mmCIF file of C-alpha atoms in Angstrom:
data_model
loop_
_atom_site.group_PDB
_atom_site.id
_atom_site.type_symbol
_atom_site.label_atom_id
_atom_site.label_comp_id
_atom_site.label_asym_id
_atom_site.label_seq_id
_atom_site.Cartn_x
_atom_site.Cartn_y
_atom_site.Cartn_z
ATOM 1 C CA UNK M 995 -165.913 -4.329 77.017
ATOM 2 C CA UNK M 996 -169.086 -2.285 76.670
ATOM 3 C CA UNK M 997 -171.959 -4.061 74.962
ATOM 4 C CA UNK M 998 -175.563 -3.198 74.148
ATOM 5 C CA UNK M 999 -177.296 -1.238 76.950
ATOM 6 C CA UNK M 1000 -173.943 -0.799 78.726
ATOM 7 C CA UNK M 1001 -172.841 1.273 75.711
ATOM 8 C CA UNK M 1002 -175.872 3.525 76.164
ATOM 9 C CA UNK M 1003 -175.106 4.023 79.867
ATOM 10 C CA UNK M 1004 -171.443 4.748 79.091
ATOM 11 C CA UNK M 1005 -172.464 7.252 76.421
ATOM 12 C CA UNK M 1006 -174.763 9.093 78.828
ATOM 13 C CA UNK M 1007 -172.012 9.172 81.470
ATOM 14 C CA UNK M 1008 -169.568 10.531 78.896
ATOM 15 C CA UNK M 1009 -172.042 13.236 77.885
ATOM 16 C CA UNK M 1010 -172.362 14.306 81.521
ATOM 17 C CA UNK M 1011 -175.870 15.666 81.143
ATOM 18 C CA UNK M 1012 -175.130 17.571 77.934
ATOM 19 C CA UNK M 1013 -178.184 17.769 75.696
ATOM 20 C CA UNK M 1014 -178.087 15.848 72.432
ATOM 21 C CA UNK M 1015 -180.423 16.278 69.488
ATOM 22 C CA UNK M 1016 -180.927 12.522 69.081
ATOM 23 C CA UNK M 1017 -183.297 12.773 66.084
ATOM 24 C CA UNK M 1018 -180.623 14.738 64.203
ATOM 25 C CA UNK M 1019 -177.736 12.495 65.295
ATOM 26 C CA UNK M 1020 -175.977 9.727 63.391
ATOM 27 C CA UNK M 1021 -174.736 6.393 64.702
ATOM 28 C CA UNK M 1022 -173.146 3.422 63.045
ATOM 29 C CA UNK M 1023 -172.351 -0.096 64.093
ATOM 30 C CA UNK M 1024 -171.389 -3.455 62.746
ATOM 31 C CA UNK M 1025 -172.786 -5.879 65.308
ATOM 32 C CA UNK M 1026 -175.920 -6.414 67.416
ATOM 33 C CA UNK M 1027 -174.126 -5.019 70.494
ATOM 34 C CA UNK M 1028 -174.228 -1.617 68.744
ATOM 35 C CA UNK M 1029 -177.991 -1.625 68.140
ATOM 36 C CA UNK M 1030 -178.945 -0.010 71.475
ATOM 37 C CA UNK M 1031 -176.870 3.090 70.672
ATOM 38 C CA UNK M 1032 -178.052 3.057 67.063
ATOM 39 C CA UNK M 1033 -181.657 3.084 68.311
ATOM 40 C CA UNK M 1034 -181.023 6.463 69.988
ATOM 41 C CA UNK M 1035 -179.927 8.102 66.754
ATOM 42 C CA UNK M 1036 -182.246 9.541 64.168
ATOM 43 C CA UNK M 1037 -179.934 8.245 61.445
ATOM 44 C CA UNK M 1038 -178.628 4.748 62.276
ATOM 45 C CA UNK M 1039 -176.309 2.965 59.851
ATOM 46 C CA UNK M 1040 -175.338 -0.692 59.804
ATOM 47 C CA UNK M 1041 -171.908 -1.228 58.305
ATOM 48 C CA UNK M 1042 -172.314 -4.529 56.460
ATOM 49 C CA UNK M 1043 -169.093 -6.539 56.265
ATOM 50 C CA UNK M 1044 -168.248 -10.083 55.218
ATOM 51 C CA UNK M 1045 -168.267 -10.966 58.930
ATOM 52 C CA UNK M 1046 -171.820 -9.761 59.643
ATOM 53 C CA UNK M 1047 -173.700 -10.475 56.395
ATOM 54 C CA UNK M 1048 -176.324 -12.602 58.127
ATOM 55 C CA UNK M 1049 -177.360 -10.410 61.079
ATOM 56 C CA UNK M 1050 -180.869 -8.966 61.071
ATOM 57 C CA UNK M 1051 -181.225 -5.260 60.493
ATOM 58 C CA UNK M 1052 -182.326 -3.016 63.316
ATOM 59 C CA UNK M 1053 -185.387 -0.880 62.699
ATOM 60 C CA UNK M 1054 -184.952 2.330 60.622
ATOM 61 C CA UNK M 1055 -181.438 1.336 59.653
ATOM 62 C CA UNK M 1056 -179.571 2.277 56.504
ATOM 63 C CA UNK M 1057 -177.062 -0.308 55.304
ATOM 64 C CA UNK M 1058 -173.579 0.659 54.190
ATOM 65 C CA UNK M 1059 -172.086 -2.340 52.418
ATOM 66 C CA UNK M 1060 -168.346 -2.773 52.992
ATOM 67 C CA UNK M 1061 -168.412 -6.517 52.245
#
């Protein structure tokens, strides 16, 4: 299982050196293990569910409430 910074490394390996416009990109997550990838994106979204209602929001994050 890929978590946190390991997700970032896996993403960069998957991209294989391809350039990404990170400020224009979107990322979403529903747990703290997703925050490292969300921090790369210019438009991070936290998907709020009944399971994660109490987690702290990452910086610059928009909340999508699915709870």
